[in-house]
PDB file of C-alpha atoms in Angstrom:
ATOM      1  CA  GLU A 157     -64.681 150.750 -92.790  1.00 76.00           C
ATOM      2  CA  ASN A 158     -64.971 154.549 -92.898  1.00 73.00           C
ATOM      3  CA  ILE A 159     -65.583 154.502 -96.636  1.00 79.00           C
ATOM      4  CA  TYR A 160     -68.220 151.796 -96.144  1.00 69.00           C
ATOM      5  CA  GLU A 161     -69.976 153.916 -93.509  1.00 74.00           C
ATOM      6  CA  SER A 162     -69.723 157.033 -95.668  1.00 74.00           C
ATOM      7  CA  VAL A 163     -71.284 155.311 -98.645  1.00 72.00           C
ATOM      8  CA  ALA A 164     -74.041 153.864 -96.439  1.00 67.00           C
ATOM      9  CA  TYR A 165     -74.697 157.349 -95.042  1.00 70.00           C
ATOM     10  CA  ILE A 166     -74.929 158.889 -98.499  1.00 67.00           C
ATOM     11  CA  LEU A 167     -77.221 156.119 -99.713  1.00 65.00           C
ATOM     12  CA  GLU A 168     -79.263 156.084 -96.497  1.00 65.00           C
ATOM     13  CA  ASP A 169     -82.449 157.265 -98.204  1.00 62.00           C
ATOM     14  CA  GLU A 170     -82.084 154.959-101.195  1.00 60.00           C
ATOM     15  CA  PRO A 171     -84.818 152.318-101.260  1.00 60.00           C
ATOM     16  CA  ASP A 172     -82.352 149.682-102.476  1.00 61.00           C
ATOM     17  CA  LEU A 173     -80.003 150.017 -99.479  1.00 58.00           C
ATOM     18  CA  PRO A 174     -80.416 146.884 -97.383  1.00 63.00           C
ATOM     19  CA  GLU A 175     -81.642 147.725 -93.908  1.00 66.00           C
ATOM     20  CA  SER A 176     -79.129 145.248 -92.494  1.00 74.00           C
ATOM     21  CA  ILE A 177     -76.225 147.525 -93.462  1.00 78.00           C
ATOM     22  CA  SER A 178     -77.615 150.425 -91.444  1.00 80.00           C
ATOM     23  CA  THR A 179     -78.539 148.133 -88.566  1.00 83.00           C
ATOM     24  CA  ARG A 180     -75.043 146.638 -88.506  1.00 84.00           C
ATOM     25  CA  ILE A 181     -73.405 150.069 -88.421  1.00 86.00           C
ATOM     26  CA  SER A 182     -75.790 151.270 -85.713  1.00 89.00           C
ATOM     27  CA  LYS A 183     -75.097 148.243 -83.514  1.00 90.00           C
ATOM     28  CA  LYS A 184     -71.356 148.612 -84.055  1.00 90.00           C
ATOM     29  CA  MET A 185     -71.568 152.265 -83.006  1.00 92.00           C
ATOM     30  CA  LEU A 186     -73.452 151.313 -79.832  1.00 94.00           C
ATOM     31  CA  MET A 187     -70.682 148.853 -78.958  1.00 95.00           C
ATOM     32  CA  GLU A 188     -68.096 151.562 -79.660  1.00 94.00           C
ATOM     33  CA  TYR A 189     -70.073 153.922 -77.454  1.00 95.00           C
ATOM     34  CA  ASP A 190     -69.880 151.471 -74.546  1.00 94.00           C
ATOM     35  CA  SER A 191     -66.158 150.962 -75.058  1.00 95.00           C
ATOM     36  CA  LEU A 192     -65.409 154.675 -75.412  1.00 94.00           C
ATOM     37  CA  LEU A 193     -67.534 155.535 -72.394  1.00 92.00           C
ATOM     38  CA  GLU A 194     -65.685 152.927 -70.348  1.00 92.00           C
ATOM     39  CA  SER A 195     -62.327 154.408 -71.377  1.00 90.00           C
ATOM     40  CA  ASN A 196     -63.667 157.914 -70.576  1.00 86.00           C
ATOM     41  CA  ASP A 197     -63.244 159.146 -74.160  1.00 87.00           C
ATOM     42  CA  LEU A 198     -66.397 161.219 -73.865  1.00 90.00           C
ATOM     43  CA  PHE A 199     -66.144 163.218 -77.077  1.00 89.00           C
ATOM     44  CA  PHE A 200     -65.943 160.156 -79.308  1.00 91.00           C
ATOM     45  CA  ALA A 201     -68.444 158.287 -77.148  1.00 94.00           C
ATOM     46  CA  GLY A 202     -70.966 161.043 -77.887  1.00 94.00           C
ATOM     47  CA  LYS A 203     -70.107 160.908 -81.581  1.00 93.00           C
ATOM     48  CA  ALA A 204     -70.605 157.124 -81.603  1.00 94.00           C
ATOM     49  CA  LEU A 205     -74.067 157.605 -80.084  1.00 95.00           C
ATOM     50  CA  GLU A 206     -74.955 160.211 -82.715  1.00 94.00           C
ATOM     51  CA  LYS A 207     -73.779 157.859 -85.433  1.00 92.00           C
ATOM     52  CA  ALA A 208     -75.773 154.965 -83.964  1.00 93.00           C
ATOM     53  CA  TRP A 209     -78.894 157.132 -84.020  1.00 93.00           C
ATOM     54  CA  THR A 210     -78.220 158.326 -87.570  1.00 88.00           C
ATOM     55  CA  PHE A 211     -77.826 154.812 -88.953  1.00 85.00           C
ATOM     56  CA  SER A 212     -80.573 153.123 -86.961  1.00 88.00           C
ATOM     57  CA  PRO A 213     -83.405 152.299 -89.386  1.00 83.00           C
ATOM     58  CA  ASP A 214     -85.774 151.161 -86.612  1.00 84.00           C
ATOM     59  CA  ILE A 215     -87.981 153.821 -85.016  1.00 89.00           C
ATOM     60  CA  LYS A 216     -87.996 152.053 -81.622  1.00 93.00           C
ATOM     61  CA  ASP A 217     -84.197 151.867 -81.658  1.00 92.00           C
ATOM     62  CA  ARG A 218     -83.968 155.526 -82.616  1.00 92.00           C
ATOM     63  CA  LYS A 219     -86.189 156.462 -79.668  1.00 96.00           C
ATOM     64  CA  ARG A 220     -84.066 154.357 -77.313  1.00 95.00           C
ATOM     65  CA  ILE A 221     -80.829 155.835 -78.678  1.00 96.00           C
ATOM     66  CA  SER A 222     -82.328 159.321 -78.455  1.00 95.00           C
ATOM     67  CA  GLN A 223     -82.977 158.716 -74.744  1.00 96.00           C
ATOM     68  CA  MET A 224     -79.390 157.494 -74.378  1.00 96.00           C
ATOM     69  CA  ILE A 225     -78.194 160.706 -76.018  1.00 96.00           C
ATOM     70  CA  ASP A 226     -80.275 162.802 -73.608  1.00 96.00           C
ATOM     71  CA  GLU A 227     -78.865 160.850 -70.642  1.00 96.00           C
ATOM     72  CA  PHE A 228     -75.345 161.238 -72.018  1.00 95.00           C
ATOM     73  CA  LYS A 229     -75.750 165.009 -72.421  1.00 95.00           C
ATOM     74  CA  ASN A 230     -76.776 165.265 -68.762  1.00 95.00           C
ATOM     75  CA  MET A 231     -73.879 163.201 -67.397  1.00 94.00           C
ATOM     76  CA  PRO A 232     -71.717 165.295 -65.046  1.00 92.00           C
ATOM     77  CA  GLY A 233     -68.564 164.050 -66.828  1.00 90.00           C
ATOM     78  CA  TRP A 234     -69.858 165.229 -70.217  1.00 93.00           C
ATOM     79  CA  ILE A 235     -70.963 168.582 -68.816  1.00 92.00           C
ATOM     80  CA  ASP A 236     -67.514 169.100 -67.242  1.00 91.00           C
ATOM     81  CA  TYR A 237     -65.782 168.002 -70.457  1.00 89.00           C
ATOM     82  CA  ASN A 238     -67.891 170.401 -72.533  1.00 90.00           C
ATOM     83  CA  GLN A 239     -67.211 173.331 -70.217  1.00 92.00           C
ATOM     84  CA  LYS A 240     -63.477 172.631 -70.273  1.00 91.00           C
ATOM     85  CA  PHE A 241     -63.516 172.216 -74.060  1.00 91.00           C
ATOM     86  CA  GLU A 242     -65.382 175.522 -74.541  1.00 94.00           C
ATOM     87  CA  SER A 243     -62.983 177.273 -72.197  1.00 94.00           C
ATOM     88  CA  TYR A 244     -59.993 176.019 -74.189  1.00 94.00           C
ATOM     89  CA  LEU A 245     -61.637 177.066 -77.463  1.00 93.00           C
ATOM     90  CA  GLN A 246     -62.073 180.616 -76.164  1.00 95.00           C
ATOM     91  CA  LYS A 247     -58.486 180.692 -74.946  1.00 95.00           C
ATOM     92  CA  GLU A 248     -57.321 179.285 -78.277  1.00 95.00           C
ATOM     93  CA  PHE A 249     -59.157 182.003 -80.201  1.00 95.00           C
ATOM     94  CA  SER A 250     -57.451 184.715 -78.131  1.00 94.00           C
ATOM     95  CA  LEU A 251     -54.015 183.134 -78.426  1.00 95.00           C
ATOM     96  CA  LYS A 252     -54.287 182.689 -82.175  1.00 95.00           C
ATOM     97  CA  GLN A 253     -55.061 186.384 -82.557  1.00 94.00           C
ATOM     98  CA  ALA A 254     -52.134 187.252 -80.283  1.00 94.00           C
ATOM     99  CA  TYR A 255     -49.866 185.036 -82.400  1.00 96.00           C
ATOM    100  CA  VAL A 256     -50.928 186.796 -85.589  1.00 95.00           C
ATOM    101  CA  ASP A 257     -50.362 190.192 -83.959  1.00 94.00           C
ATOM    102  CA  LYS A 258     -46.952 189.126 -82.615  1.00 94.00           C
ATOM    103  CA  LEU A 259     -45.739 188.214 -86.119  1.00 94.00           C
ATOM    104  CA  THR A 260     -45.190 191.909 -86.819  1.00 90.00           C
ATOM    105  CA  ASP A 261     -42.667 192.180 -83.965  1.00 91.00           C
ATOM    106  CA  PRO A 262     -39.110 192.026 -85.363  1.00 89.00           C
ATOM    107  CA  ASP A 263     -37.777 190.403 -82.148  1.00 89.00           C
ATOM    108  CA  THR A 264     -37.902 186.580 -82.348  1.00 93.00           C
ATOM    109  CA  SER A 265     -36.936 185.972 -78.700  1.00 94.00           C
ATOM    110  CA  TRP A 266     -40.614 186.028 -77.638  1.00 95.00           C
ATOM    111  CA  TRP A 267     -41.322 183.267 -80.153  1.00 96.00           C
ATOM    112  CA  LYS A 268     -38.444 181.147 -78.891  1.00 96.00           C
ATOM    113  CA  LYS A 269     -39.784 181.399 -75.357  1.00 96.00           C
ATOM    114  CA  GLU A 270     -43.397 180.767 -76.456  1.00 96.00           C
ATOM    115  CA  ILE A 271     -42.626 177.727 -78.625  1.00 96.00           C
ATOM    116  CA  THR A 272     -40.266 176.255 -76.003  1.00 96.00           C
ATOM    117  CA  SER A 273     -43.011 176.631 -73.401  1.00 96.00           C
ATOM    118  CA  LEU A 274     -45.585 175.114 -75.759  1.00 96.00           C
ATOM    119  CA  ASN A 275     -43.348 172.088 -76.422  1.00 96.00           C
ATOM    120  CA  GLN A 276     -42.642 171.590 -72.724  1.00 97.00           C
ATOM    121  CA  ASN A 277     -46.345 171.809 -71.881  1.00 96.00           C
ATOM    122  CA  LEU A 278     -47.133 169.273 -74.593  1.00 95.00           C
ATOM    123  CA  GLN A 279     -44.622 166.789 -73.198  1.00 96.00           C
ATOM    124  CA  ALA A 280     -45.838 167.177 -69.623  1.00 96.00           C
ATOM    125  CA  CYS A 281     -49.573 167.306 -70.350  1.00 95.00           C
ATOM    126  CA  THR A 282     -51.744 164.355 -69.339  1.00 92.00           C
ATOM    127  CA  ASP A 283     -55.135 166.028 -69.844  1.00 89.00           C
ATOM    128  CA  PRO A 284     -56.383 165.018 -73.323  1.00 85.00           C
ATOM    129  CA  VAL A 285     -58.526 168.146 -73.750  1.00 88.00           C
ATOM    130  CA  LYS A 286     -55.613 170.433 -72.917  1.00 93.00           C
ATOM    131  CA  LYS A 287     -53.215 168.367 -75.032  1.00 93.00           C
ATOM    132  CA  ASP A 288     -55.495 168.737 -78.080  1.00 92.00           C
ATOM    133  CA  PHE A 289     -55.631 172.482 -77.390  1.00 94.00           C
ATOM    134  CA  LEU A 290     -51.828 172.683 -77.308  1.00 96.00           C
ATOM    135  CA  TYR A 291     -51.482 170.646 -80.511  1.00 96.00           C
ATOM    136  CA  ARG A 292     -53.977 172.928 -82.273  1.00 95.00           C
ATOM    137  CA  LEU A 293     -51.945 175.971 -81.202  1.00 96.00           C
ATOM    138  CA  LYS A 294     -48.720 174.424 -82.408  1.00 95.00           C
ATOM    139  CA  GLY A 295     -50.367 173.435 -85.683  1.00 95.00           C
ATOM    140  CA  PHE A 296     -51.720 176.955 -86.120  1.00 97.00           C
ATOM    141  CA  ILE A 297     -48.260 178.454 -85.698  1.00 96.00           C
ATOM    142  CA  GLY A 298     -46.877 176.091 -88.341  1.00 95.00           C
ATOM    143  CA  ILE A 299     -49.711 176.737 -90.785  1.00 96.00           C
ATOM    144  CA  ILE A 300     -49.690 180.524 -90.481  1.00 96.00           C
ATOM    145  CA  LEU A 301     -45.919 180.678 -90.905  1.00 96.00           C
ATOM    146  CA  TYR A 302     -45.939 178.252 -93.825  1.00 96.00           C
ATOM    147  CA  SER A 303     -48.586 180.407 -95.530  1.00 95.00           C
ATOM    148  CA  LYS A 304     -46.750 183.658 -94.944  1.00 95.00           C
ATOM    149  CA  ILE A 305     -43.349 182.297 -96.023  1.00 94.00           C
ATOM    150  CA  ASN A 306     -44.821 180.687 -99.121  1.00 93.00           C
ATOM    151  CA  ALA A 307     -46.625 183.913-100.115  1.00 93.00           C
ATOM    152  CA  ILE A 308     -43.454 185.966 -99.760  1.00 93.00           C
ATOM    153  CA  LEU A 309     -41.403 183.434-101.746  1.00 92.00           C
ATOM    154  CA  GLN A 310     -43.996 183.360-104.528  1.00 90.00           C
ATOM    155  CA  ASN A 311     -43.559 187.105-104.870  1.00 88.00           C
ATOM    156  CA  GLY A 312     -39.811 186.524-105.214  1.00 83.00           C
ATOM    157  CA  LEU A 313     -38.894 188.846-102.384  1.00 76.00           C
ATOM    158  CA  LEU A 314     -36.071 188.327 -99.926  1.00 84.00           C
ATOM    159  CA  THR A 315     -37.021 190.479 -96.963  1.00 86.00           C
ATOM    160  CA  ASP A 316     -36.184 190.770 -93.289  1.00 89.00           C
ATOM    161  CA  GLU A 317     -39.735 189.630 -92.624  1.00 92.00           C
ATOM    162  CA  LEU A 318     -39.132 186.415 -94.597  1.00 93.00           C
ATOM    163  CA  ILE A 319     -35.956 185.674 -92.658  1.00 92.00           C
ATOM    164  CA  ARG A 320     -37.755 186.321 -89.348  1.00 94.00           C
ATOM    165  CA  PHE A 321     -40.659 184.055 -90.338  1.00 95.00           C
ATOM    166  CA  MET A 322     -38.235 181.300 -91.300  1.00 94.00           C
ATOM    167  CA  VAL A 323     -36.450 181.576 -87.936  1.00 94.00           C
ATOM    168  CA  ILE A 324     -39.789 181.243 -86.131  1.00 96.00           C
ATOM    169  CA  TYR A 325     -40.909 178.415 -88.438  1.00 95.00           C
ATOM    170  CA  GLU A 326     -37.691 176.547 -87.702  1.00 95.00           C
ATOM    171  CA  LEU A 327     -38.398 176.876 -83.976  1.00 95.00           C
ATOM    172  CA  ALA A 328     -41.934 175.539 -84.457  1.00 95.00           C
ATOM    173  CA  GLU A 329     -41.282 172.893 -87.121  1.00 93.00           C
ATOM    174  CA  PRO A 330     -37.536 172.063 -87.045  1.00 92.00           C
ATOM    175  CA  GLU A 331     -37.902 168.797 -88.950  1.00 92.00           C
ATOM    176  CA  SER A 332     -40.374 169.992 -91.553  1.00 92.00           C
ATOM    177  CA  PRO A 333     -39.480 169.110 -95.145  1.00 93.00           C
ATOM    178  CA  ASP A 334     -41.118 172.407 -96.107  1.00 93.00           C
ATOM    179  CA  LEU A 335     -38.488 174.245 -94.067  1.00 90.00           C
ATOM    180  CA  THR A 336     -35.755 172.502 -96.049  1.00 90.00           C
ATOM    181  CA  GLU A 337     -37.450 173.523 -99.297  1.00 91.00           C
ATOM    182  CA  PHE A 338     -37.878 177.115 -98.113  1.00 91.00           C
ATOM    183  CA  LYS A 339     -34.179 177.329 -97.186  1.00 89.00           C
ATOM    184  CA  TYR A 340     -33.263 175.973-100.609  1.00 89.00           C
ATOM    185  CA  ARG A 341     -35.498 178.533-102.345  1.00 87.00           C
ATOM    186  CA  VAL A 342     -33.945 181.407-100.363  1.00 84.00           C
ATOM    187  CA  GLN A 343     -30.366 180.533-101.339  1.00 79.00           C
TER     188      GLN A 343
END
């Protein structure tokens, strides 16, 4: 279905694209919007509305959907969601920089405490915006460590820094197949 929509989007301006394809996708997105709005999944509800507008070939429908988008943007729930999301993005930016800076510290006890806290918060979290924020942080830790470990191993160096990064990576991604490969390469 996603491939179908992608192809229709790319071919949107082609004169041979049947209008019914765009109309069908637009109507489907409006139904998804209603469903997502009902389940309070505001981010994807807004995206469904945008998609409905993008695919709608009818000017009257586009105007109507445009009004729906304006109403959606002014909904108190969406405004609150957006403010919370922006707040988490700012916090995330600061934390990511702190994580990068903390990688130079030879003591791994801070990382153990930080990753344990992150995992506990993830398990207890019921707020979807905060949960996404926590998953992005955890993913960032895994990606930055993977990149650093891989770069050091490609240079063929066995350093204290490599060992420290692998300890932290194991805390963050204990079941990662990459960790197993890294341990094998270090032996």
